[in-house]
Short mmCIF file of C-alpha atoms in Angstrom, two decimals:
data_model
loop_
_atom_site.label_atom_id
_atom_site.label_comp_id
_atom_site.label_asym_id
_atom_site.label_seq_id
_atom_site.Cartn_x
_atom_site.Cartn_y
_atom_site.Cartn_z
CA MET A 281 -1.40 8.49 -22.07
CA THR A 282 0.17 11.29 -20.05
CA GLU A 283 3.37 12.50 -21.69
CA PHE A 284 6.55 12.33 -19.66
CA THR A 285 7.63 15.75 -18.44
CA LEU A 286 10.26 17.20 -16.16
CA ASP A 287 8.14 20.27 -15.41
CA LEU A 288 5.99 20.16 -12.29
CA ASN A 289 2.61 21.82 -12.71
CA ASP A 290 1.40 24.55 -10.37
CA ASP A 291 -0.48 22.15 -8.09
CA GLN A 292 2.56 19.90 -7.75
CA LYS A 293 4.81 22.85 -6.97
CA GLN A 294 2.38 24.01 -4.31
CA VAL A 295 2.37 20.57 -2.67
CA ARG A 296 6.16 20.35 -2.91
CA ASP A 297 6.64 23.71 -1.21
CA TRP A 298 4.07 22.83 1.46
CA LEU A 299 5.85 19.57 2.27
CA ASN A 300 9.23 21.29 2.23
CA GLY A 301 7.94 23.73 4.82
CA PHE A 302 6.71 20.92 7.05
CA ALA A 303 10.01 19.08 6.67
CA LYS A 304 12.02 22.21 7.49
CA ASP A 305 9.91 23.60 10.34
CA VAL A 306 8.58 20.44 12.03
CA MET A 307 10.68 17.43 11.10
CA ARG A 308 14.23 18.80 11.13
CA PRO A 309 14.03 20.42 14.59
CA ALA A 310 12.80 17.08 15.99
CA ALA A 311 15.12 14.78 14.05
CA ALA A 312 18.04 14.48 16.48
CA GLU A 313 15.77 13.93 19.48
CA TRP A 314 13.81 11.04 17.98
CA ASP A 315 16.95 9.50 16.52
CA GLU A 316 18.40 9.40 20.05
CA ARG A 317 15.18 8.14 21.61
CA GLU A 318 14.73 5.40 18.98
CA GLU A 319 10.97 5.66 19.32
CA THR A 320 8.08 6.28 16.97
CA PRO A 321 7.62 10.08 16.79
CA TRP A 322 3.89 10.07 17.46
CA PRO A 323 3.69 13.86 18.05
CA VAL A 324 5.18 14.53 14.60
CA ILE A 325 2.85 11.99 12.95
CA GLN A 326 -0.04 13.63 14.79
CA GLU A 327 1.01 17.03 13.45
CA ALA A 328 1.26 15.58 9.96
CA ALA A 329 -2.25 14.20 10.34
CA LYS A 330 -3.60 17.57 11.48
CA LEU A 331 -2.12 19.22 8.39
CA GLY A 332 -3.49 16.50 6.13
CA ILE A 333 -0.10 15.06 5.18
CA TYR A 334 -0.60 11.78 7.04
CA SER A 335 -3.96 10.83 5.60
CA LEU A 336 -5.56 8.50 3.09
CA ASP A 337 -6.80 11.46 1.04
CA PHE A 338 -3.33 12.93 0.63
CA TYR A 339 -1.77 9.55 -0.14
CA ALA A 340 -4.47 8.76 -2.72
CA GLN A 341 -4.14 12.18 -4.33
CA GLN A 342 -0.42 11.67 -4.86
CA PHE A 343 -0.75 7.99 -5.81
CA PHE A 344 -3.28 8.73 -8.54
CA ASP A 345 -1.43 11.75 -9.94
CA PRO A 346 -1.65 11.04 -13.70
CA THR A 347 1.97 12.14 -14.24
CA GLY A 348 3.26 9.56 -11.75
CA LEU A 349 5.34 12.23 -10.00
CA GLY A 350 3.11 12.83 -6.99
CA ILE A 351 4.53 10.08 -4.78
CA PRO A 352 8.25 10.49 -5.60
CA MET A 353 8.01 14.27 -5.25
CA ALA A 354 6.27 14.02 -1.87
CA VAL A 355 8.58 11.29 -0.59
CA GLU A 356 11.72 13.19 -1.60
CA GLU A 357 10.67 16.27 0.35
CA LEU A 358 9.80 14.32 3.52
CA PHE A 359 13.05 12.35 3.47
CA TRP A 360 14.91 15.58 2.81
CA GLY A 361 13.55 16.57 6.22
CA ASP A 362 14.63 13.40 8.07
CA ALA A 363 14.66 9.77 6.99
CA GLY A 364 13.68 8.19 10.32
CA ILE A 365 10.69 10.45 10.95
CA ALA A 366 9.71 10.33 7.28
CA LEU A 367 9.65 6.53 7.31
CA SER A 368 7.34 6.65 10.31
CA ILE A 369 5.05 8.88 8.26
CA VAL A 370 5.17 6.96 4.96
CA GLY A 371 5.71 3.43 6.31
CA THR A 372 1.97 2.78 6.31
CA GLY A 373 2.07 3.35 2.56
CA LEU A 374 3.84 0.03 1.92
CA ALA A 375 0.96 -1.85 3.54
CA ALA A 376 -1.47 0.30 1.56
CA VAL A 377 0.36 -0.56 -1.68
CA GLY A 378 0.12 -4.23 -0.71
CA VAL A 379 -3.67 -3.91 -0.59
CA LEU A 380 -3.84 -1.78 -3.73
CA SER A 381 -1.68 -4.29 -5.64
CA ASN A 382 -3.52 -7.43 -4.58
CA GLY A 383 -6.90 -6.51 -3.09
CA THR A 384 -10.43 -6.10 -4.39
CA GLU A 385 -12.16 -2.72 -4.53
CA GLU A 386 -14.13 -3.64 -1.42
CA GLN A 387 -10.97 -4.60 0.47
CA ILE A 388 -9.26 -1.39 -0.59
CA GLY A 389 -12.19 0.68 0.63
CA THR A 390 -12.49 -1.24 3.89
CA TRP A 391 -8.92 -1.63 5.10
CA ILE A 392 -6.83 1.27 3.85
CA PRO A 393 -8.83 3.89 5.83
CA GLN A 394 -8.27 1.81 8.97
CA MET A 395 -4.53 1.89 8.36
CA TYR A 396 -4.43 5.66 8.87
CA GLY A 397 -7.15 6.26 11.43
CA ASP A 398 -8.14 9.91 11.76
CA VAL A 399 -6.82 13.16 13.18
CA ASP A 400 -8.11 12.35 16.68
CA ASP A 401 -6.92 8.74 16.66
CA VAL A 402 -3.89 8.26 14.40
CA LYS A 403 -3.04 4.68 13.38
CA VAL A 404 -0.25 3.01 11.41
CA ALA A 405 -0.05 -0.17 9.34
CA ALA A 406 2.61 -2.81 8.66
CA PHE A 407 3.57 -4.92 5.65
CA CYS A 408 5.04 -8.24 6.80
CA SER A 409 6.99 -10.26 4.23
CA SER A 410 10.60 -10.91 5.33
CA GLU A 411 11.39 -13.74 7.70
CA PRO A 412 14.48 -14.74 9.71
CA ASP A 413 15.45 -17.24 6.99
CA ALA A 414 13.65 -15.64 4.03
CA GLY A 415 14.68 -12.12 3.07
CA SER A 416 15.84 -11.89 -0.52
CA ASP A 417 14.97 -15.58 -0.94
CA VAL A 418 11.18 -15.28 -0.83
CA GLY A 419 10.93 -18.92 -1.91
CA ALA A 420 12.23 -19.93 1.53
CA MET A 421 9.25 -18.38 3.32
CA ARG A 422 7.89 -20.57 6.13
CA THR A 423 4.86 -18.68 7.41
CA ARG A 424 1.86 -20.82 6.52
CA ALA A 425 -1.78 -20.02 5.88
CA VAL A 426 -4.17 -22.97 6.01
CA TYR A 427 -7.80 -22.65 5.00
CA ASP A 428 -10.44 -23.89 7.47
CA GLU A 429 -13.32 -24.46 5.08
CA ALA A 430 -15.84 -25.26 7.81
CA LYS A 431 -15.39 -21.82 9.39
CA ASP A 432 -14.31 -19.94 6.25
CA GLU A 433 -11.17 -18.82 8.06
CA TRP A 434 -7.47 -18.80 7.31
CA VAL A 435 -5.09 -19.90 10.08
CA LEU A 436 -1.67 -18.20 10.00
CA ASN A 437 1.45 -19.43 11.79
CA GLY A 438 5.01 -18.13 11.52
CA THR A 439 7.37 -15.28 12.34
CA LYS A 440 7.97 -12.17 10.27
CA THR A 441 10.92 -9.84 10.71
CA TRP A 442 12.10 -6.36 9.70
CA ALA A 443 8.50 -5.17 9.71
CA THR A 444 8.13 -1.38 9.77
CA ASN A 445 5.46 -0.66 12.41
CA GLY A 446 5.36 -4.38 13.18
CA GLY A 447 3.40 -5.10 16.34
CA ILE A 448 2.26 -1.51 16.88
CA ALA A 449 0.20 -1.37 13.68
CA ASN A 450 -3.58 -1.23 13.62
CA VAL A 451 -3.65 -3.36 10.46
CA HIS A 452 -1.00 -5.89 9.40
CA VAL A 453 -0.68 -7.17 5.83
CA VAL A 454 0.98 -10.59 5.98
CA VAL A 455 2.41 -12.62 3.10
CA ALA A 456 2.16 -16.36 3.73
CA VAL A 457 2.58 -19.69 1.94
CA VAL A 458 -0.65 -21.37 0.86
CA ASP A 459 0.93 -24.04 -1.38
CA ALA A 460 4.50 -24.96 -0.44
CA GLU A 461 5.03 -27.10 -3.57
CA LEU A 462 4.73 -24.03 -5.79
CA GLY A 463 7.52 -22.09 -4.07
CA SER A 464 7.16 -18.33 -4.43
CA ARG A 465 4.15 -18.82 -6.72
CA GLY A 466 2.27 -20.36 -3.81
CA HIS A 467 2.15 -17.18 -1.73
CA ALA A 468 -0.83 -14.99 -0.86
CA SER A 469 -1.41 -11.82 1.18
CA PHE A 470 -3.76 -11.54 4.13
CA ILE A 471 -5.19 -8.73 6.21
CA VAL A 472 -4.86 -9.26 9.95
CA PRO A 473 -7.47 -6.94 11.50
CA PRO A 474 -6.89 -4.92 14.67
CA SER A 475 -6.66 -6.84 17.97
CA THR A 476 -6.70 -10.26 16.30
CA PRO A 477 -5.71 -12.93 18.88
CA GLY A 478 -2.41 -14.69 18.24
CA LEU A 479 -0.53 -11.78 16.68
CA SER A 480 2.17 -10.27 18.88
CA GLN A 481 5.30 -8.18 18.61
CA GLY A 482 8.57 -10.04 18.89
CA GLN A 483 11.98 -8.43 19.08
CA LYS A 484 12.17 -4.69 18.47
CA PHE A 485 15.41 -3.92 16.63
CA LYS A 486 17.93 -1.30 17.73
CA LYS A 487 19.19 -0.01 14.42
CA HIS A 488 22.20 1.78 12.91
CA GLY A 489 19.99 4.33 11.18
CA ILE A 490 16.34 5.37 10.61
CA ARG A 491 16.03 4.96 14.36
CA ALA A 492 12.85 7.02 14.66
CA SER A 493 11.08 4.31 12.67
CA HIS A 494 9.80 1.27 14.58
CA THR A 495 11.13 -2.03 13.19
CA ALA A 496 10.26 -5.35 14.83
CA GLU A 497 9.42 -9.01 14.49
CA VAL A 498 5.78 -10.06 14.21
CA VAL A 499 4.82 -13.45 15.66
CA LEU A 500 1.76 -15.24 14.30
CA ASP A 501 0.57 -18.07 16.56
CA GLY A 502 -2.66 -19.65 15.37
CA VAL A 503 -3.91 -16.33 14.01
CA ARG A 504 -7.39 -16.79 12.53
CA VAL A 505 -8.69 -14.30 10.00
CA PRO A 506 -12.01 -14.40 8.12
CA GLY A 507 -12.02 -15.64 4.53
CA HIS A 508 -12.67 -12.14 3.24
CA CYS A 509 -9.26 -11.10 4.61
CA LEU A 510 -7.48 -12.98 1.81
CA LEU A 511 -6.47 -10.19 -0.57
CA GLY A 512 -8.04 -10.70 -3.96
CA GLY A 513 -10.42 -13.40 -2.71
CA LYS A 514 -10.28 -17.18 -2.74
CA GLU A 515 -11.68 -17.62 -6.24
CA LYS A 516 -8.90 -15.52 -7.71
CA LEU A 517 -6.32 -17.35 -5.60
CA ASP A 518 -7.57 -20.78 -6.68
CA GLU A 519 -7.40 -19.74 -10.33
CA ARG A 520 -3.87 -18.42 -9.92
CA LEU A 521 -2.68 -21.55 -8.12
CA ALA A 522 -4.26 -23.77 -10.78
CA ARG A 523 -2.41 -21.91 -13.54
CA ALA A 524 0.83 -22.18 -11.60
CA ARG A 525 0.38 -25.94 -11.18
CA GLU A 526 -0.30 -26.31 -14.90
CA ARG A 527 2.84 -24.38 -15.77
CA SER A 528 4.87 -26.44 -13.35
CA ALA A 529 3.57 -29.66 -14.84
CA ALA A 530 4.41 -28.42 -18.32
CA GLY A 531 7.86 -27.26 -17.25
CA ALA A 532 7.03 -23.71 -18.33
CA THR A 533 8.79 -22.07 -15.42
CA SER A 534 12.21 -23.25 -16.41
CA GLY A 535 14.76 -20.87 -17.89
CA GLY A 536 14.55 -17.18 -17.27
CA GLU A 537 10.81 -16.75 -16.69
CA ARG A 538 10.13 -14.30 -13.93
CA VAL A 539 7.22 -15.30 -11.68
CA ARG A 540 5.06 -12.83 -9.77
CA ASN A 541 3.82 -13.30 -6.25
CA ALA A 542 2.10 -11.24 -3.59
CA ALA A 543 5.26 -9.80 -2.05
CA MET A 544 6.95 -9.04 -5.38
CA ALA A 545 3.88 -7.24 -6.70
CA THR A 546 4.12 -4.91 -3.72
CA PHE A 547 7.87 -4.36 -3.98
CA GLU A 548 7.78 -3.68 -7.73
CA ALA A 549 5.24 -0.94 -7.12
CA SER A 550 7.22 0.60 -4.26
CA ARG A 551 10.82 0.47 -5.51
CA PRO A 552 10.77 3.86 -7.26
CA ALA A 553 9.41 5.35 -4.04
CA VAL A 554 12.39 3.92 -2.15
CA GLY A 555 14.58 5.55 -4.77
CA ALA A 556 12.85 8.85 -4.00
CA MET A 557 13.62 8.35 -0.29
CA ALA A 558 17.28 7.95 -1.15
CA VAL A 559 17.24 11.05 -3.37
CA GLY A 560 15.79 13.10 -0.52
CA THR A 561 18.47 12.01 1.94
CA ALA A 562 21.26 12.51 -0.61
CA ARG A 563 19.99 15.98 -1.50
CA ALA A 564 19.87 16.97 2.17
CA ALA A 565 23.48 15.85 2.72
CA TYR A 566 24.65 17.59 -0.46
CA GLU A 567 23.04 20.88 0.60
CA GLU A 568 24.67 20.66 4.04
CA ALA A 569 28.05 20.03 2.42
CA LEU A 570 27.61 22.85 -0.10
CA GLU A 571 26.68 25.34 2.63
CA TYR A 572 29.63 24.25 4.76
CA ALA A 573 32.07 24.41 1.86
CA THR A 574 31.07 27.97 0.99
CA THR A 575 31.36 29.26 4.58
CA ARG A 576 34.21 27.22 6.07
CA GLU A 577 37.60 28.86 5.52
CA GLN A 578 41.02 27.26 5.53
CA PHE A 579 44.26 28.99 4.49
CA GLY A 580 42.36 32.25 4.13
CA ARG A 581 39.69 31.16 1.66
CA PRO A 582 36.47 29.05 1.52
CA ILE A 583 37.27 25.38 1.10
CA ILE A 584 35.08 25.21 -2.01
CA ASP A 585 37.85 27.16 -3.76
CA ASN A 586 39.83 23.92 -3.72
CA GLN A 587 39.17 21.64 -6.69
CA GLY A 588 39.26 18.60 -4.42
CA ILE A 589 36.12 19.89 -2.68
CA ALA A 590 34.45 21.58 -5.65
CA PHE A 591 34.74 18.51 -7.87
CA GLN A 592 33.24 16.29 -5.17
CA LEU A 593 30.24 18.62 -4.92
CA ALA A 594 29.88 18.64 -8.70
CA ASP A 595 29.82 14.83 -8.75
CA MET A 596 27.37 14.70 -5.84
CA ARG A 597 24.87 17.01 -7.53
CA THR A 598 25.21 15.18 -10.86
CA ARG A 599 24.48 11.80 -9.26
CA ILE A 600 21.50 13.18 -7.35
CA ASP A 601 19.93 14.66 -10.48
CA ALA A 602 20.56 11.44 -12.43
CA ALA A 603 18.99 9.39 -9.64
CA ARG A 604 15.92 11.61 -9.59
CA LEU A 605 15.50 11.25 -13.34
CA LEU A 606 15.58 7.45 -13.06
CA VAL A 607 13.03 7.56 -10.23
CA TRP A 608 10.72 9.89 -12.14
CA ARG A 609 10.96 7.76 -15.28
CA ALA A 610 10.06 4.58 -13.40
CA SER A 611 7.23 6.30 -11.54
CA TRP A 612 5.80 7.68 -14.78
CA MET A 613 6.05 4.26 -16.44
CA ALA A 614 4.29 2.56 -13.53
CA THR A 615 1.46 5.11 -13.50
CA THR A 616 0.92 5.06 -17.27
CA GLY A 617 1.00 1.25 -17.46
CA LYS A 618 4.24 0.94 -19.38
CA PRO A 619 5.97 -2.35 -18.53
CA PHE A 620 9.42 -2.38 -16.96
CA THR A 621 10.96 -4.16 -19.93
CA SER A 622 14.46 -3.27 -18.76
CA ALA A 623 13.74 -3.46 -15.02
CA GLU A 624 13.48 0.33 -14.83
CA GLY A 625 11.99 0.14 -11.32
CA SER A 626 14.98 -1.79 -10.04
CA MET A 627 17.35 0.54 -11.90
CA SER A 628 15.90 3.55 -10.11
CA LYS A 629 16.13 1.94 -6.69
CA LEU A 630 19.65 0.62 -7.29
CA PHE A 631 21.18 3.87 -8.54
CA ALA A 632 19.41 6.15 -6.08
CA SER A 633 20.26 4.01 -3.05
CA GLU A 634 23.91 3.70 -4.02
CA THR A 635 23.96 7.46 -4.65
CA ALA A 636 22.64 8.17 -1.16
CA LYS A 637 25.38 6.09 0.47
CA LYS A 638 28.10 7.72 -1.62
CA VAL A 639 26.87 11.29 -1.31
CA THR A 640 26.36 11.14 2.46
CA ALA A 641 29.86 9.69 2.87
CA GLN A 642 31.28 12.50 0.74
CA ALA A 643 29.39 15.04 2.83
CA ILE A 644 31.08 13.76 5.99
CA GLN A 645 34.45 13.98 4.25
CA ILE A 646 33.83 17.56 3.21
CA LEU A 647 32.84 18.53 6.75
CA GLY A 648 35.90 16.73 8.10
CA GLY A 649 35.93 16.19 11.86
CA ASN A 650 32.69 18.15 12.22
CA GLY A 651 30.96 15.74 9.88
CA PHE A 652 31.86 12.89 12.19
CA THR A 653 30.05 14.46 15.15
CA ARG A 654 26.37 14.53 16.02
CA GLU A 655 26.51 18.31 16.12
CA TYR A 656 26.04 18.20 12.34
CA PRO A 657 23.25 16.21 10.64
CA VAL A 658 25.34 14.57 7.92
CA GLU A 659 26.49 11.89 10.39
CA ARG A 660 22.87 10.88 10.93
CA MET A 661 22.10 11.09 7.22
CA HIS A 662 24.97 8.72 6.46
CA ARG A 663 23.64 6.21 8.99
CA ASP A 664 20.15 6.54 7.56
CA ALA A 665 21.34 6.11 3.97
CA ALA A 666 22.75 2.65 4.70
CA ILE A 667 19.25 1.13 4.70
CA TYR A 668 18.41 2.06 1.11
CA THR A 669 20.77 -0.54 -0.36
CA ILE A 670 19.26 -3.19 1.92
CA PHE A 671 15.49 -3.01 2.38
CA GLU A 672 12.89 -3.80 -0.28
CA GLY A 673 15.54 -5.68 -2.22
CA THR A 674 19.29 -5.31 -1.70
CA SER A 675 21.48 -3.73 -4.36
CA GLU A 676 22.65 -7.23 -5.25
CA ILE A 677 19.07 -8.36 -5.83
CA GLN A 678 18.36 -5.28 -7.95
CA ARG A 679 21.37 -6.10 -10.12
CA LEU A 680 20.14 -9.68 -10.40
CA VAL A 681 16.67 -8.54 -11.46
CA ILE A 682 18.13 -6.13 -14.02
CA ALA A 683 20.53 -8.72 -15.43
CA ARG A 684 17.83 -11.38 -15.71
CA THR A 685 15.46 -8.93 -17.39
CA LEU A 686 18.03 -7.76 -19.91
CA SER A 687 19.41 -11.21 -20.74
CA GLY A 688 16.39 -13.44 -20.30
CA MET A 689 18.73 -15.89 -18.57
CA PRO A 690 18.29 -17.52 -15.15
CA ILE A 691 21.33 -15.78 -13.69
CA ARG A 692 22.08 -16.88 -10.13
#
């Protein structure tokens, strides 16, 4: 087992510095424009693909880093550049994780390359789980998948919402109900291949933050996908459903037992990465505030000479470093196969996301009236940071997961 370390090796440092350069020289100059346009920044994604940043090879290299620090390190640097553009670059990764978490080796090899495309024809992918009436309550999911045995096809019907890259993706990964009586245990994930009839984009959302990232509804109307598009395969699904029915009949799911399903397997794997996103945004806002505080003068001296400002910056940096440590610990545990016995993944996401909201708000306060204008980036960073406590499990859900894990009780 790889030992936990806080020291990046030479290769990791080289990648970090490379990504930091891309974030500084390519992403930051374009950030305000694409935030205003509220459109997918295809030219920036294209540039990332040319450099090898937006690619399956780069993603796999970081994902399989034996220390577990490849993904959080890379994500932090990109989100330090700009959250909206960064989410457009890494959003495909959530769909990829959905396949990695639930798919067979053949499915992984077939579909993940199609999610990224190539340098000459860049593609994106979407993970579709949330619904208008089923966000945190995954048990309320209504999208149905019915098996047509005669044709060996699954028929999907329903509406998904809050899907990053929804409707514009080359490949959609869709979570649907296959056995409604089993609640969240009766879910499965499906690949919807490119240009499949019946899949369409619904409403595109105009958002408070991360506006350079495309977020939309995905409508599934009689979508037929081949049997091999069921992630994990039908035999594995039938075995899992049979075990779930046996447990239900025996009353084994009462009390505090935590059940796993297709969507939760994906979110558990990605929560530390969301924490890394938050750390990147918080760090960017802190650095802006520190620079401003050391150069802005009031009453004949830099404002950082005032304890009211200096102490805020001290707290900001402390929270950021603590958040990074929680993210790195959870990432290392996930990579080395150590179970989250204390909900360490949720802890990292909870603390880092709350840190990003607090730090970006403090940055605006330090910049005063300037911080409230779009002439300075902390205003945008504060808007972007709001999403971290909401998507992939709200802060309230993270606290619920942590409390249930620690107590073993069915806390509601």
